[in-house]
Amino acid sequence: MNKQEQKLKVLKMLEEGTINQSEALDLLELIGAEKEKEQEKEITIPREPIRVTIPEAPLDFFTNGHQSFSVSAEVHAESIQSLKLLGKNSKVSLRTHTGNNIEIEGWYKAVRNGDPMINFEENDGNYVLNYNVHGVKYLGFDVWVPEVVLMNLYLENSNATVDVSGAIAKRMTTLTKNAHINLSQCQSDNLVAVTKNAHIDMRQVVATKCELSTTNAKINVKNVKAEVGEFVTTNAEIALHDSQITKCNLQTKNAKIWLDLASLNLMNEQTQFEVEGKTTNANIDIFLPEMMELPFKMNASTKRGCIYTDSIDLKVSARDKGYLNAKTESYDYSAVTLDMNLQTTNANINVKGE
């Protein structure tokens, strides 16, 4: 029963004579007093405060919220066996300098309540930069190494670029995913670069063997000298120019292969160049030296496409629609030759002078 109903009941009791006027006034006063107490109680009930927290450090979108670290380790050229560097979700770069130290300037962001455990350790000439994979959201760094020949150089990253310039190593390996790899002015007996969904760019490199592999992104090779080159991608172009690679294998899908051999050194006493190119749904374009004849042999096939060559002295062994097996007249008695094995679908194969 609410207050209004209680008052009406008191008045009805007064009208019926159940209570007198004095008693009625006392009851009405009591009802009014209880209402005031309830109103006062409603006003004084405590409320949960609205909390506003101002962070001690600036927010990430102002400063990235990362912390820094640095390493300086004196090394001796004859004692370096290997250098292994591991990053995560942030750019990794390596350069050479004239000093005798390995210098690292890095940055990282720790997982909440996680220990990054960043270490740089040496064991019998093997140097390793490592971290707690579960303790950091990202870790990146710039590294400077002495201008010495390393036995093994290994850089691994994820979801961020790896950039290497000027390094010399017997074996050089660069790995990442969903990010670019850039290699320049490097020397190696065995050079390997692997990523996914991002391009690989290699320039001014000398190697005995180089292997580049990615997916859904371009491979670009320029000014490279190597005995063997293996270049593999999918759904993207492979472009090779101004390079001297004795044995070259190029494989992609749904994209063109563009191979410029115009700058090949043909003055060697005896060299047999080999090119194997395979793609689908796109052209294979090969440009030969124009100023000096390069005798060649080719085995080329395509589906729903054509094969073109500028050579006028071609000896044809077999020819059909979309297939050509032939060689130039001078191929059999030349010291420097080129063998080409080319395959595509739904597109043309073009072999011509620059």
GROMACS .gro file of C-alpha atoms in nm:
model
  354
    1MET     CA    1   0.000   0.000   0.000
    2ASN     CA    2   0.144   0.333  -0.101
    3LYS     CA    3   0.141   0.657   0.103
    4GLN     CA    4  -0.164   0.799  -0.075
    5GLU     CA    5  -0.367   0.487  -0.006
    6GLN     CA    6  -0.259   0.495   0.362
    7LYS     CA    7  -0.382   0.856   0.394
    8LEU     CA    8  -0.718   0.771   0.236
    9LYS     CA    9  -0.760   0.480   0.475
   10VAL     CA   10  -0.691   0.707   0.778
   11LEU     CA   11  -0.949   0.957   0.654
   12LYS     CA   12  -1.205   0.679   0.601
   13MET     CA   13  -1.143   0.549   0.956
   14LEU     CA   14  -1.198   0.903   1.086
   15GLU     CA   15  -1.521   0.930   0.887
   16GLU     CA   16  -1.647   0.597   1.019
   17GLY     CA   17  -1.560   0.695   1.375
   18THR     CA   18  -1.306   0.422   1.423
   19ILE     CA   19  -1.052   0.685   1.529
   20ASN     CA   20  -1.090   1.040   1.653
   21GLN     CA   21  -0.950   1.354   1.496
   22SER     CA   22  -0.642   1.364   1.721
   23GLU     CA   23  -0.552   1.003   1.637
   24ALA     CA   24  -0.602   1.072   1.268
   25LEU     CA   25  -0.360   1.367   1.279
   26ASP     CA   26  -0.100   1.153   1.457
   27LEU     CA   27  -0.128   0.880   1.190
   28LEU     CA   28  -0.102   1.131   0.903
   29GLU     CA   29   0.207   1.286   1.065
   30LEU     CA   30   0.363   0.943   1.101
   31ILE     CA   31   0.298   0.858   0.734
   32GLY     CA   32   0.459   1.189   0.629
   33ALA     CA   33   0.763   1.129   0.847
   34GLU     CA   34   0.824   0.783   0.696
   35LYS     CA   35   0.805   0.933   0.343
   36GLU     CA   36   1.073   1.191   0.430
   37LYS     CA   37   1.301   0.917   0.568
   38GLU     CA   38   1.266   0.710   0.246
   39GLN     CA   39   1.343   1.017   0.029
   40GLU     CA   40   1.651   1.092   0.240
   41LYS     CA   41   1.760   0.730   0.211
   42GLU     CA   42   1.728   0.739  -0.170
   43ILE     CA   43   1.942   1.053  -0.190
   44THR     CA   44   2.224   0.917   0.028
   45ILE     CA   45   2.266   0.575  -0.143
   46PRO     CA   46   2.634   0.560  -0.258
   47ARG     CA   47   2.702   0.513  -0.634
   48GLU     CA   48   2.987   0.333  -0.804
   49PRO     CA   49   3.234   0.605  -0.913
   50ILE     CA   50   3.339   0.647  -1.278
   51ARG     CA   51   3.711   0.566  -1.287
   52VAL     CA   52   3.938   0.758  -1.525
   53THR     CA   53   4.289   0.613  -1.561
   54ILE     CA   54   4.565   0.824  -1.715
   55PRO     CA   55   4.849   0.595  -1.833
   56GLU     CA   56   5.194   0.666  -1.697
   57ALA     CA   57   5.344   0.610  -2.046
   58PRO     CA   58   5.210   0.761  -2.370
   59LEU     CA   59   4.964   0.552  -2.564
   60ASP     CA   60   5.082   0.331  -2.852
   61PHE     CA   61   4.939   0.550  -3.124
   62PHE     CA   62   5.164   0.835  -3.015
   63THR     CA   63   5.499   0.657  -2.957
   64ASN     CA   64   5.444   0.288  -3.040
   65GLY     CA   65   5.498   0.221  -2.671
   66HIS     CA   66   5.813   0.018  -2.726
   67GLN     CA   67   6.131  -0.017  -2.528
   68SER     CA   68   6.487  -0.017  -2.657
   69PHE     CA   69   6.793  -0.233  -2.606
   70SER     CA   70   7.146  -0.230  -2.739
   71VAL     CA   71   7.433  -0.477  -2.770
   72SER     CA   72   7.802  -0.427  -2.836
   73ALA     CA   73   8.027  -0.734  -2.863
   74GLU     CA   74   8.391  -0.723  -2.966
   75VAL     CA   75   8.474  -1.004  -3.207
   76HIS     CA   76   8.777  -1.135  -3.392
   77ALA     CA   77   8.754  -1.223  -3.760
   78GLU     CA   78   8.911  -1.564  -3.716
   79SER     CA   79   8.677  -1.658  -3.430
   80ILE     CA   80   8.339  -1.589  -3.590
   81GLN     CA   81   8.172  -1.910  -3.698
   82SER     CA   82   7.810  -1.803  -3.725
   83LEU     CA   83   7.572  -1.519  -3.649
   84LYS     CA   84   7.206  -1.599  -3.585
   85LEU     CA   85   6.954  -1.318  -3.540
   86LEU     CA   86   6.586  -1.366  -3.459
   87GLY     CA   87   6.319  -1.097  -3.484
   88LYS     CA   88   5.939  -1.086  -3.465
   89ASN     CA   89   5.680  -0.863  -3.632
   90SER     CA   90   5.917  -0.569  -3.681
   91LYS     CA   91   6.185  -0.474  -3.933
   92VAL     CA   92   6.526  -0.642  -3.921
   93SER     CA   93   6.825  -0.495  -4.102
   94LEU     CA   94   7.195  -0.583  -4.124
   95ARG     CA   95   7.484  -0.369  -4.248
   96THR     CA   96   7.863  -0.391  -4.235
   97HIS     CA   97   8.102  -0.139  -4.084
   98THR     CA   98   8.477  -0.095  -4.040
   99GLY     CA   99   8.472  -0.156  -3.665
  100ASN     CA  100   8.559  -0.476  -3.476
  101ASN     CA  101   8.230  -0.501  -3.288
  102ILE     CA  102   7.889  -0.648  -3.353
  103GLU     CA  103   7.658  -0.358  -3.273
  104ILE     CA  104   7.283  -0.403  -3.227
  105GLU     CA  105   7.026  -0.131  -3.170
  106GLY     CA  106   6.687  -0.290  -3.108
  107TRP     CA  107   6.334  -0.224  -2.994
  108TYR     CA  108   6.056  -0.441  -2.859
  109LYS     CA  109   5.716  -0.443  -2.695
  110ALA     CA  110   5.657  -0.697  -2.422
  111VAL     CA  111   5.341  -0.897  -2.381
  112ARG     CA  112   5.153  -0.788  -2.069
  113ASN     CA  113   5.317  -0.950  -1.767
  114GLY     CA  114   5.557  -1.131  -2.003
  115ASP     CA  115   5.934  -1.145  -1.972
  116PRO     CA  116   6.100  -1.074  -2.310
  117MET     CA  117   6.422  -1.249  -2.203
  118ILE     CA  118   6.631  -1.089  -2.479
  119ASN     CA  119   6.978  -1.242  -2.488
  120PHE     CA  120   7.287  -1.211  -2.702
  121GLU     CA  121   7.522  -1.502  -2.637
  122GLU     CA  122   7.844  -1.646  -2.776
  123ASN     CA  123   7.956  -2.007  -2.771
  124ASP     CA  124   8.271  -2.117  -2.955
  125GLY     CA  125   8.240  -1.837  -3.208
  126ASN     CA  126   7.865  -1.884  -3.260
  127TYR     CA  127   7.674  -1.564  -3.180
  128VAL     CA  128   7.296  -1.574  -3.123
  129LEU     CA  129   7.039  -1.302  -3.054
  130ASN     CA  130   6.734  -1.471  -2.903
  131TYR     CA  131   6.421  -1.385  -2.706
  132ASN     CA  132   6.116  -1.535  -2.536
  133VAL     CA  133   5.876  -1.593  -2.826
  134HIS     CA  134   5.579  -1.579  -2.586
  135GLY     CA  135   5.707  -1.269  -2.408
  136VAL     CA  136   5.711  -1.008  -2.687
  137LYS     CA  137   5.454  -0.874  -2.931
  138TYR     CA  138   5.728  -0.752  -3.161
  139LEU     CA  139   6.105  -0.725  -3.171
  140GLY     CA  140   6.315  -0.557  -3.438
  141PHE     CA  141   6.670  -0.432  -3.470
  142ASP     CA  142   6.945  -0.275  -3.680
  143VAL     CA  143   7.271  -0.471  -3.679
  144TRP     CA  144   7.622  -0.370  -3.784
  145VAL     CA  145   7.882  -0.643  -3.830
  146PRO     CA  146   8.255  -0.620  -3.916
  147GLU     CA  147   8.357  -0.655  -4.280
  148VAL     CA  148   8.468  -1.016  -4.239
  149VAL     CA  149   8.368  -1.344  -4.397
  150LEU     CA  150   8.115  -1.523  -4.179
  151MET     CA  151   8.082  -1.897  -4.205
  152ASN     CA  152   7.706  -1.879  -4.152
  153LEU     CA  153   7.470  -1.582  -4.140
  154TYR     CA  154   7.109  -1.657  -4.043
  155LEU     CA  155   6.830  -1.398  -4.008
  156GLU     CA  156   6.475  -1.499  -3.924
  157ASN     CA  157   6.174  -1.274  -3.887
  158SER     CA  158   5.796  -1.284  -3.923
  159ASN     CA  159   5.545  -1.038  -4.070
  160ALA     CA  160   5.812  -0.774  -4.125
  161THR     CA  161   6.092  -0.688  -4.368
  162VAL     CA  162   6.441  -0.834  -4.369
  163ASP     CA  163   6.698  -0.600  -4.525
  164VAL     CA  164   7.061  -0.711  -4.573
  165SER     CA  165   7.336  -0.506  -4.734
  166GLY     CA  166   7.709  -0.566  -4.772
  167ALA     CA  167   7.725  -0.898  -4.587
  168ILE     CA  168   7.981  -1.167  -4.676
  169ALA     CA  169   7.911  -1.524  -4.567
  170LYS     CA  170   7.980  -1.876  -4.683
  171ARG     CA  171   7.613  -1.950  -4.624
  172MET     CA  172   7.351  -1.676  -4.596
  173THR     CA  173   6.988  -1.747  -4.503
  174THR     CA  174   6.708  -1.490  -4.469
  175LEU     CA  175   6.357  -1.597  -4.371
  176THR     CA  176   6.034  -1.409  -4.308
  177LYS     CA  177   5.668  -1.422  -4.408
  178ASN     CA  178   5.413  -1.168  -4.530
  179ALA     CA  179   5.694  -0.918  -4.577
  180HIS     CA  180   5.970  -0.822  -4.820
  181ILE     CA  181   6.328  -0.941  -4.838
  182ASN     CA  182   6.586  -0.700  -4.980
  183LEU     CA  183   6.941  -0.817  -5.050
  184SER     CA  184   7.210  -0.591  -5.191
  185GLN     CA  185   7.590  -0.592  -5.233
  186CYS     CA  186   7.622  -0.933  -5.068
  187GLN     CA  187   7.858  -1.222  -5.134
  188SER     CA  188   7.792  -1.586  -5.051
  189ASP     CA  189   7.867  -1.938  -5.163
  190ASN     CA  190   7.508  -2.039  -5.086
  191LEU     CA  191   7.243  -1.770  -5.054
  192VAL     CA  192   6.883  -1.857  -4.956
  193ALA     CA  193   6.591  -1.615  -4.918
  194VAL     CA  194   6.237  -1.734  -4.840
  195THR     CA  195   5.917  -1.540  -4.769
  196LYS     CA  196   5.544  -1.558  -4.844
  197ASN     CA  197   5.306  -1.306  -4.996
  198ALA     CA  198   5.577  -1.046  -5.044
  199HIS     CA  199   5.843  -0.964  -5.301
  200ILE     CA  200   6.212  -1.048  -5.300
  201ASP     CA  201   6.455  -0.796  -5.444
  202MET     CA  202   6.819  -0.895  -5.502
  203ARG     CA  203   7.076  -0.653  -5.647
  204GLN     CA  204   7.453  -0.646  -5.690
  205VAL     CA  205   7.505  -0.991  -5.543
  206VAL     CA  206   7.782  -1.243  -5.610
  207ALA     CA  207   7.704  -1.604  -5.524
  208THR     CA  208   7.790  -1.956  -5.622
  209LYS     CA  209   7.427  -2.058  -5.576
  210CYS     CA  210   7.126  -1.843  -5.492
  211GLU     CA  211   6.775  -1.967  -5.412
  212LEU     CA  212   6.484  -1.724  -5.386
  213SER     CA  213   6.132  -1.842  -5.303
  214THR     CA  214   5.806  -1.658  -5.233
  215THR     CA  215   5.434  -1.673  -5.315
  216ASN     CA  216   5.193  -1.423  -5.469
  217ALA     CA  217   5.466  -1.165  -5.516
  218LYS     CA  218   5.738  -1.062  -5.759
  219ILE     CA  219   6.098  -1.174  -5.766
  220ASN     CA  220   6.329  -0.908  -5.904
  221VAL     CA  221   6.696  -0.988  -5.976
  222LYS     CA  222   6.943  -0.731  -6.108
  223ASN     CA  223   7.321  -0.719  -6.144
  224VAL     CA  224   7.371  -1.066  -6.000
  225LYS     CA  225   7.659  -1.298  -6.080
  226ALA     CA  226   7.607  -1.665  -5.993
  227GLU     CA  227   7.672  -2.014  -6.116
  228VAL     CA  228   7.323  -2.135  -6.023
  229GLY     CA  229   7.003  -1.937  -5.969
  230GLU     CA  230   6.674  -2.090  -5.849
  231PHE     CA  231   6.380  -1.846  -5.851
  232VAL     CA  232   6.031  -1.968  -5.756
  233THR     CA  233   5.704  -1.783  -5.693
  234THR     CA  234   5.333  -1.805  -5.780
  235ASN     CA  235   5.085  -1.557  -5.925
  236ALA     CA  236   5.354  -1.298  -5.981
  237GLU     CA  237   5.628  -1.200  -6.225
  238ILE     CA  238   5.990  -1.307  -6.223
  239ALA     CA  239   6.222  -1.047  -6.375
  240LEU     CA  240   6.594  -1.099  -6.424
  241HIS     CA  241   6.818  -0.847  -6.595
  242ASP     CA  242   7.181  -0.730  -6.624
  243SER     CA  243   7.294  -1.053  -6.462
  244GLN     CA  244   7.545  -1.330  -6.529
  245ILE     CA  245   7.392  -1.658  -6.414
  246THR     CA  246   7.525  -1.972  -6.578
  247LYS     CA  247   7.236  -2.203  -6.489
  248CYS     CA  248   6.900  -2.039  -6.425
  249ASN     CA  249   6.568  -2.193  -6.322
  250LEU     CA  250   6.258  -1.970  -6.310
  251GLN     CA  251   5.915  -2.100  -6.207
  252THR     CA  252   5.589  -1.918  -6.147
  253LYS     CA  253   5.217  -1.947  -6.223
  254ASN     CA  254   4.968  -1.706  -6.379
  255ALA     CA  255   5.237  -1.445  -6.441
  256LYS     CA  256   5.509  -1.367  -6.692
  257ILE     CA  257   5.877  -1.448  -6.693
  258TRP     CA  258   6.096  -1.164  -6.818
  259LEU     CA  259   6.461  -1.257  -6.875
  260ASP     CA  260   6.715  -1.010  -7.013
  261LEU     CA  261   7.036  -1.187  -7.120
  262ALA     CA  262   7.167  -0.895  -7.326
  263SER     CA  263   7.456  -0.829  -7.086
  264LEU     CA  264   7.589  -1.187  -7.073
  265ASN     CA  265   7.966  -1.210  -7.094
  266LEU     CA  266   8.030  -1.411  -7.410
  267MET     CA  267   8.410  -1.375  -7.406
  268ASN     CA  268   8.474  -1.674  -7.179
  269GLU     CA  269   8.668  -1.960  -7.335
  270GLN     CA  270   8.389  -2.212  -7.284
  271THR     CA  271   8.054  -2.165  -7.114
  272GLN     CA  272   7.723  -2.337  -7.154
  273PHE     CA  273   7.440  -2.120  -7.026
  274GLU     CA  274   7.115  -2.291  -6.930
  275VAL     CA  275   6.770  -2.140  -6.880
  276GLU     CA  276   6.463  -2.328  -6.765
  277GLY     CA  277   6.145  -2.124  -6.747
  278LYS     CA  278   5.799  -2.247  -6.658
  279THR     CA  279   5.474  -2.055  -6.604
  280THR     CA  280   5.103  -2.060  -6.690
  281ASN     CA  281   4.865  -1.810  -6.849
  282ALA     CA  282   5.138  -1.558  -6.927
  283ASN     CA  283   5.423  -1.486  -7.168
  284ILE     CA  284   5.785  -1.587  -7.143
  285ASP     CA  285   6.004  -1.310  -7.287
  286ILE     CA  286   6.377  -1.367  -7.337
  287PHE     CA  287   6.609  -1.100  -7.477
  288LEU     CA  288   6.940  -1.218  -7.625
  289PRO     CA  289   7.261  -1.018  -7.682
  290GLU     CA  290   7.227  -0.814  -8.000
  291MET     CA  291   7.584  -0.702  -8.066
  292MET     CA  292   7.730  -1.053  -8.053
  293GLU     CA  293   7.563  -1.373  -8.163
  294LEU     CA  294   7.478  -1.622  -7.890
  295PRO     CA  295   7.421  -1.969  -8.042
  296PHE     CA  296   7.126  -2.135  -7.874
  297LYS     CA  297   6.916  -2.446  -7.860
  298MET     CA  298   6.555  -2.430  -7.749
  299ASN     CA  299   6.281  -2.669  -7.652
  300ALA     CA  300   5.964  -2.460  -7.615
  301SER     CA  301   5.598  -2.548  -7.572
  302THR     CA  302   5.275  -2.361  -7.511
  303LYS     CA  303   4.903  -2.426  -7.522
  304ARG     CA  304   4.679  -2.183  -7.707
  305GLY     CA  305   4.976  -1.960  -7.780
  306CYS     CA  306   5.261  -1.906  -8.028
  307ILE     CA  307   5.642  -1.928  -8.027
  308TYR     CA  308   5.846  -1.650  -8.186
  309THR     CA  309   6.219  -1.614  -8.248
  310ASP     CA  310   6.422  -1.353  -8.440
  311SER     CA  311   6.685  -1.602  -8.553
  312ILE     CA  312   6.700  -1.660  -8.930
  313ASP     CA  313   6.948  -1.950  -8.922
  314LEU     CA  314   6.735  -2.183  -8.713
  315LYS     CA  315   6.759  -2.559  -8.769
  316VAL     CA  316   6.425  -2.709  -8.672
  317SER     CA  317   6.416  -3.062  -8.535
  318ALA     CA  318   6.043  -3.064  -8.457
  319ARG     CA  319   5.771  -2.806  -8.491
  320ASP     CA  320   5.399  -2.814  -8.430
  321LYS     CA  321   5.135  -2.571  -8.320
  322GLY     CA  322   5.259  -2.457  -7.981
  323TYR     CA  323   5.582  -2.657  -7.992
  324LEU     CA  324   5.933  -2.592  -8.121
  325ASN     CA  325   6.256  -2.789  -8.089
  326ALA     CA  326   6.538  -2.617  -8.274
  327LYS     CA  327   6.891  -2.476  -8.262
  328THR     CA  328   7.097  -2.221  -8.449
  329GLU     CA  329   7.334  -2.329  -8.726
  330SER     CA  330   7.643  -2.239  -8.525
  331TYR     CA  331   7.536  -2.410  -8.202
  332ASP     CA  332   7.725  -2.740  -8.250
  333TYR     CA  333   8.070  -2.586  -8.300
  334SER     CA  334   8.051  -2.285  -8.063
  335ALA     CA  335   8.234  -2.262  -7.730
  336VAL     CA  336   7.968  -2.039  -7.570
  337THR     CA  337   7.609  -2.157  -7.606
  338LEU     CA  338   7.265  -2.121  -7.449
  339ASP     CA  339   7.019  -2.404  -7.382
  340MET     CA  340   6.657  -2.302  -7.320
  341ASN     CA  341   6.372  -2.519  -7.195
  342LEU     CA  342   6.056  -2.306  -7.186
  343GLN     CA  343   5.694  -2.387  -7.108
  344THR     CA  344   5.372  -2.187  -7.065
  345THR     CA  345   4.997  -2.206  -7.135
  346ASN     CA  346   4.751  -1.964  -7.294
  347ALA     CA  347   5.031  -1.726  -7.389
  348ASN     CA  348   5.335  -1.676  -7.613
  349ILE     CA  349   5.704  -1.752  -7.590
  350ASN     CA  350   5.923  -1.479  -7.738
  351VAL     CA  351   6.297  -1.515  -7.794
  352LYS     CA  352   6.450  -1.213  -7.960
  353GLY     CA  353   6.746  -0.976  -7.977
  354GLU     CA  354   6.752  -0.675  -7.747
   0.00000   0.00000   0.00000
